[in-house]
mmCIF file of C-alpha atoms in Angstrom:
data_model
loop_
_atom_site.group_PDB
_atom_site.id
_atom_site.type_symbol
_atom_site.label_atom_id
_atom_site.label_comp_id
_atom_site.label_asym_id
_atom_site.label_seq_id
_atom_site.Cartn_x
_atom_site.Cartn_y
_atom_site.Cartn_z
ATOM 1 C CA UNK A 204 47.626 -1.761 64.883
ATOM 2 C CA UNK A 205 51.227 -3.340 64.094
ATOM 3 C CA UNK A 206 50.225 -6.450 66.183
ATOM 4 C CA UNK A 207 46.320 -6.700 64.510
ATOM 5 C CA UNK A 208 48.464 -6.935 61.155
ATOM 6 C CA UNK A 209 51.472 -8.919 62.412
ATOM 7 C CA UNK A 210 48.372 -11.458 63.312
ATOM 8 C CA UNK A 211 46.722 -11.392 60.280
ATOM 9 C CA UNK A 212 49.970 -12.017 58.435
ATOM 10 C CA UNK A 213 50.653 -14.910 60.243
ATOM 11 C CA UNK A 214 47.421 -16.441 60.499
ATOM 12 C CA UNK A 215 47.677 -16.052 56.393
ATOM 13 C CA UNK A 216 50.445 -17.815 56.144
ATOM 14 C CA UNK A 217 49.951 -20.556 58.287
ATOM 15 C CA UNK A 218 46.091 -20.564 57.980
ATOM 16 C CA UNK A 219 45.600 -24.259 57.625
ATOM 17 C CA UNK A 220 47.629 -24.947 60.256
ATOM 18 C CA UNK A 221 45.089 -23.812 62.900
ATOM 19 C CA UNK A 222 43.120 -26.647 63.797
ATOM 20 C CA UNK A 223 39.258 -24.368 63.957
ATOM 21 C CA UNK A 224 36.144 -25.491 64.455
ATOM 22 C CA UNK A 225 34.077 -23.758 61.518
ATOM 23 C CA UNK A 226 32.663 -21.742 63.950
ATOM 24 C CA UNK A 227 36.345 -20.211 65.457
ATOM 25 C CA UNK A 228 37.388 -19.892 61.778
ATOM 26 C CA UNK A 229 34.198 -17.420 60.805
ATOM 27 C CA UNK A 230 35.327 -15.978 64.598
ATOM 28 C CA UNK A 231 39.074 -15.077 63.157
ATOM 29 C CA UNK A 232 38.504 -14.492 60.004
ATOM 30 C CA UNK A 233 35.629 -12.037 60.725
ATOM 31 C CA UNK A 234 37.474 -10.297 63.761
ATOM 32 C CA UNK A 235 40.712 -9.624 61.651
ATOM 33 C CA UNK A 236 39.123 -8.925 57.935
ATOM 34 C CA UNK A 237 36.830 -6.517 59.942
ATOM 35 C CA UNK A 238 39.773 -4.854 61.775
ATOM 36 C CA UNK A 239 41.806 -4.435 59.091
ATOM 37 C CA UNK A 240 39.121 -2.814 56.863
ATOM 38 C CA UNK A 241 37.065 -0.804 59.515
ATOM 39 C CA UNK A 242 40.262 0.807 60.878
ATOM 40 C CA UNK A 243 42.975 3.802 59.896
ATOM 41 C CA UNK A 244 45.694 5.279 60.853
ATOM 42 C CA UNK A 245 45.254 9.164 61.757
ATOM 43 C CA UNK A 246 47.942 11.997 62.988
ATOM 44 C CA UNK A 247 48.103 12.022 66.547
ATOM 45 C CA UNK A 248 46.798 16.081 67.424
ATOM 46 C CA UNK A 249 48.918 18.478 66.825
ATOM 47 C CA UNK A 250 50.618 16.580 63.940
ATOM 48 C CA UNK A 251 50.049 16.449 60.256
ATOM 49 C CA UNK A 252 49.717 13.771 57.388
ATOM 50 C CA UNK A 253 52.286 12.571 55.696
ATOM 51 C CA UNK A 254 52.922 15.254 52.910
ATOM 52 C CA UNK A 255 53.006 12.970 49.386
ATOM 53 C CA UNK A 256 52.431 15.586 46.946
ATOM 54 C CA UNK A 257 55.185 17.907 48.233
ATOM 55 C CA UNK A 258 58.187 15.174 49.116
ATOM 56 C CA UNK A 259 60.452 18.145 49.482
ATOM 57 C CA UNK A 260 58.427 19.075 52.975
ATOM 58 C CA UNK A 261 60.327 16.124 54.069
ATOM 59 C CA UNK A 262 63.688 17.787 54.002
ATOM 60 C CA UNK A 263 62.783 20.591 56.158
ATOM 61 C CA UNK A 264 64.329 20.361 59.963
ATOM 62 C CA UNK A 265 61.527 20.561 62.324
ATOM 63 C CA UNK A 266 58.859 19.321 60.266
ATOM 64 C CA UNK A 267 56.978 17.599 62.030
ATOM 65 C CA UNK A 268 54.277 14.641 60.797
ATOM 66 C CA UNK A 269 52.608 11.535 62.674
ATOM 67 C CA UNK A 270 54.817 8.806 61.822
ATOM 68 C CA UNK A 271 52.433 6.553 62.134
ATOM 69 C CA UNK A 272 50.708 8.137 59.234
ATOM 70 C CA UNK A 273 52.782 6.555 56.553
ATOM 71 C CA UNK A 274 55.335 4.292 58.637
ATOM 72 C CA UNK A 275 55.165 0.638 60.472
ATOM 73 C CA UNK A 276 52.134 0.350 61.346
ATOM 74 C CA UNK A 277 50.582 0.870 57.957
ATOM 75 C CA UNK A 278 53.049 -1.112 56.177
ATOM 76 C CA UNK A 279 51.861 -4.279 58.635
ATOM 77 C CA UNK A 280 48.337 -3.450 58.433
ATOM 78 C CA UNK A 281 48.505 -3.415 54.823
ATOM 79 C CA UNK A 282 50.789 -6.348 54.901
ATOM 80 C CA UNK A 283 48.164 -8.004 57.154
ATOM 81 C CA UNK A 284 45.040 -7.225 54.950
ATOM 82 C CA UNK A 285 46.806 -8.360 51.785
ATOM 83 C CA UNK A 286 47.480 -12.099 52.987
ATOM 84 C CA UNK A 287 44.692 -12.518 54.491
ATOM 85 C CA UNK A 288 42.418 -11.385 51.879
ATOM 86 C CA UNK A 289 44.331 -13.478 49.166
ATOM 87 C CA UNK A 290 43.824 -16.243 51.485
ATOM 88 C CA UNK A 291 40.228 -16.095 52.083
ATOM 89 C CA UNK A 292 38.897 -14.677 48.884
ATOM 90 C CA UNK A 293 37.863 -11.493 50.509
ATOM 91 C CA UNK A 294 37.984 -8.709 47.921
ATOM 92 C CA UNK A 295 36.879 -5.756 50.201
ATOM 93 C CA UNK A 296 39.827 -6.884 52.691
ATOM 94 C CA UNK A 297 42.277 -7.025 50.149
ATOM 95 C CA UNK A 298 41.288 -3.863 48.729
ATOM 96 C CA UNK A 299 41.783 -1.899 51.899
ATOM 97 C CA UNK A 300 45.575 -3.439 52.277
ATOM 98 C CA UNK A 301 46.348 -2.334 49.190
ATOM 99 C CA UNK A 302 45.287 1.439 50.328
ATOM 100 C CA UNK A 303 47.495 1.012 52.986
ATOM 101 C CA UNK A 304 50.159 0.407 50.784
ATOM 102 C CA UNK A 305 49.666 2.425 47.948
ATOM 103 C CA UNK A 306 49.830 5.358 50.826
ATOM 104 C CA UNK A 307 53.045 4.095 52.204
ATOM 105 C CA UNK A 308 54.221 3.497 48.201
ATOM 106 C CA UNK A 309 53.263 7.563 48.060
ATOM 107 C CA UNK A 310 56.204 8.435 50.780
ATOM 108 C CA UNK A 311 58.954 7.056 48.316
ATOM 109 C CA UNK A 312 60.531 10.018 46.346
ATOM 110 C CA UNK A 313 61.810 10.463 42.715
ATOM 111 C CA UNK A 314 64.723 8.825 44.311
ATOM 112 C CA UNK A 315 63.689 5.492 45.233
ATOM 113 C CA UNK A 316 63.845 6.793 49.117
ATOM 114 C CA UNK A 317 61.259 6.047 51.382
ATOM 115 C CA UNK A 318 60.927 9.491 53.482
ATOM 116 C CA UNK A 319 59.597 8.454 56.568
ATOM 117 C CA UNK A 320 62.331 6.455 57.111
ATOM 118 C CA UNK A 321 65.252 8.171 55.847
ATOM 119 C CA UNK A 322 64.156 10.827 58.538
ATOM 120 C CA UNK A 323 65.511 8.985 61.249
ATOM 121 C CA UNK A 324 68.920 10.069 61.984
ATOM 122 C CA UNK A 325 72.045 8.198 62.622
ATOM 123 C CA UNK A 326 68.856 5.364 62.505
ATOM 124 C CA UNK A 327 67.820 5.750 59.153
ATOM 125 C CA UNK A 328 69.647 3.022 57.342
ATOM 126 C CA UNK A 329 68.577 0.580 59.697
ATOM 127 C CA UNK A 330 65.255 1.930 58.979
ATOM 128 C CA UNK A 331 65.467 1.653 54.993
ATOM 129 C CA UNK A 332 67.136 -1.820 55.649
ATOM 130 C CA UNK A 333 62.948 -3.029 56.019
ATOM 131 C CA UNK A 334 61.976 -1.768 53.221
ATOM 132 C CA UNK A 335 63.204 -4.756 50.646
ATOM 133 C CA UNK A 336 61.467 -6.843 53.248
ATOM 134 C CA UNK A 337 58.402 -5.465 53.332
ATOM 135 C CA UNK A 338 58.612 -5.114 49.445
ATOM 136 C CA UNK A 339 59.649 -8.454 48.512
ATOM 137 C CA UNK A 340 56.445 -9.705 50.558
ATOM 138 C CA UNK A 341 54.275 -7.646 48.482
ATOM 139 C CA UNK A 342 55.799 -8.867 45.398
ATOM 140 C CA UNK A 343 55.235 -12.488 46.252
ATOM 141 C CA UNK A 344 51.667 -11.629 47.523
ATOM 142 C CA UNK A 345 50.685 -10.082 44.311
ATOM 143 C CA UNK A 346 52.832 -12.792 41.763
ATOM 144 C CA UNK A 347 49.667 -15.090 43.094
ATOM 145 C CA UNK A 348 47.319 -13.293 41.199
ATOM 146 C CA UNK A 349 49.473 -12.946 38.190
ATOM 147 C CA UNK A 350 51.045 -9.386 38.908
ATOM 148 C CA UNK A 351 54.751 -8.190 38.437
ATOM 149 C CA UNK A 352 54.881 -5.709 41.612
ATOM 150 C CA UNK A 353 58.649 -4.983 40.633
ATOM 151 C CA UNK A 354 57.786 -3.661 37.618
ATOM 152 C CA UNK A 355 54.879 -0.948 39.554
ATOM 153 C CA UNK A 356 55.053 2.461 39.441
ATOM 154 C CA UNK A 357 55.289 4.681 42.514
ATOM 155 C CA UNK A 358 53.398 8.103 42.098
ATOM 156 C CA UNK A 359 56.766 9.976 41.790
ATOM 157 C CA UNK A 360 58.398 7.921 39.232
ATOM 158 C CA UNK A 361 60.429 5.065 40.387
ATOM 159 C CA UNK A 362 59.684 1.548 40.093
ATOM 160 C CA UNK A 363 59.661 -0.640 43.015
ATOM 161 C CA UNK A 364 63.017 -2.289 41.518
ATOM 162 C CA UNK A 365 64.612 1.284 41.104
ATOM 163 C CA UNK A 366 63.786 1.145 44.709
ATOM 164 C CA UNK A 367 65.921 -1.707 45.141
ATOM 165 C CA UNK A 368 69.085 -0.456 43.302
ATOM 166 C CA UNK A 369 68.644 2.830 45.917
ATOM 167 C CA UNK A 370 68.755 0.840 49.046
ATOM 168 C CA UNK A 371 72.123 -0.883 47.737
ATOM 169 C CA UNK A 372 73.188 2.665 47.045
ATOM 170 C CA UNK A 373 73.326 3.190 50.409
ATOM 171 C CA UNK A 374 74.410 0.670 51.666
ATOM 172 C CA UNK A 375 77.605 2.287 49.663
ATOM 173 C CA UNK A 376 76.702 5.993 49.890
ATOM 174 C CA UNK A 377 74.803 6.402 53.407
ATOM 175 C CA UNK A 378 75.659 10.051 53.189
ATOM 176 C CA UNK A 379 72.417 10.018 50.275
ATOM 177 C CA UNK A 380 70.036 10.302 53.324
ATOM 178 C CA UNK A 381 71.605 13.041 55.460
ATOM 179 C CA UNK A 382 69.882 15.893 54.047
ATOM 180 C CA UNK A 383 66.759 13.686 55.432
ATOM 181 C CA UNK A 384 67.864 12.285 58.496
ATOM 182 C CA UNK A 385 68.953 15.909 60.078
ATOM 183 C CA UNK A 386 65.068 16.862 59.954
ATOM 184 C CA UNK A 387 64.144 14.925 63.411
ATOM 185 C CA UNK A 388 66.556 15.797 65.665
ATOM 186 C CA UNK A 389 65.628 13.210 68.371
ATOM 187 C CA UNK A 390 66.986 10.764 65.964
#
């Protein structure tokens, strides 16, 4: 899933670099946008969703969810659908990234902190450092069609640039995600 939105990123971006026939375009363009809508992202067995309406699940030590869930892969799927769908028009494609995202968007806390990550140990900042990333490519995504993404509200209250000013906070203050990056102890 990372790589079929990695791809679709890319391809995006660079679309009119490929040199297609008409024929290899509809070929791409159909493989991908049909991918990318036709496919989730669901718990491995034996492990749950990602628990947005009760963030403080997160905290407990042993907890444990499909990472998958709301992690990586969705970010890049999303990521994947978004492009491409502002590239080629397609509304139904687009609208599926931004499900992806809005469900990743649900795992940031009242904080600003993106839970997934911050759950991974002595890796967790180096986790969180992707998340601006990922973020600022949204926001230049959706400033094409006229929307201020920094200025979007995440279901628990922050705004995505609140979210900002808490990744410099720990950048300063990495001790902030301890009482979240003790829950996974193979971290």
């Amino acid at each position: 899933s990372m790589l079929i939105g990695d791809f679709a990123s890319f391809y995006a971006v660079y679309y009119n670099d490929f040199n297609f026939t008409l024929e290899q375009r509809q070929s791409v363009d159909g493989y991908l946008s049909d991918w990318l809508i036709n496919h989730d992202i669901e718990p491995e067995p034996g492990k749950k969703r990602c628990p947005f309406e009760k963030p403080k699940k997160w905290e407990r030590k042993g907890y444990e969810i499909d990472g998958d869930h709301c992690g990586s892969n969705r970010w890049r799927i999303g990521l994947g659908a978004i492009y491409l769908g502002l590239r080629t028009g397609n509304q139904k494609l687009f609208t599926a990234g931004n499900r992806h995202i809005e469900i990743n968007l649900a795992s940031t806390d009242k904080d600003g902190i993106f839970l997934q990550w911050a759950r991974k140990g002595a890796m967790a900042l180096s986790y969180q450092r992707q998340l601006p990333e990922v973020l600022t490519l949204l926001a230049v995504a959706y400033e094409s069609i006229g929307y201020d993404f920094y200025e979007h509200q995440l279901p628990h209250g922050k705004k995505i640039h609140e979210v900002y000013e808490t990744f410099f906070d720990f950048i300063y203050l990495p001790e902030k995600l301890n009482k979240y990056s003790s829950t996974m102890p193979k971290y």
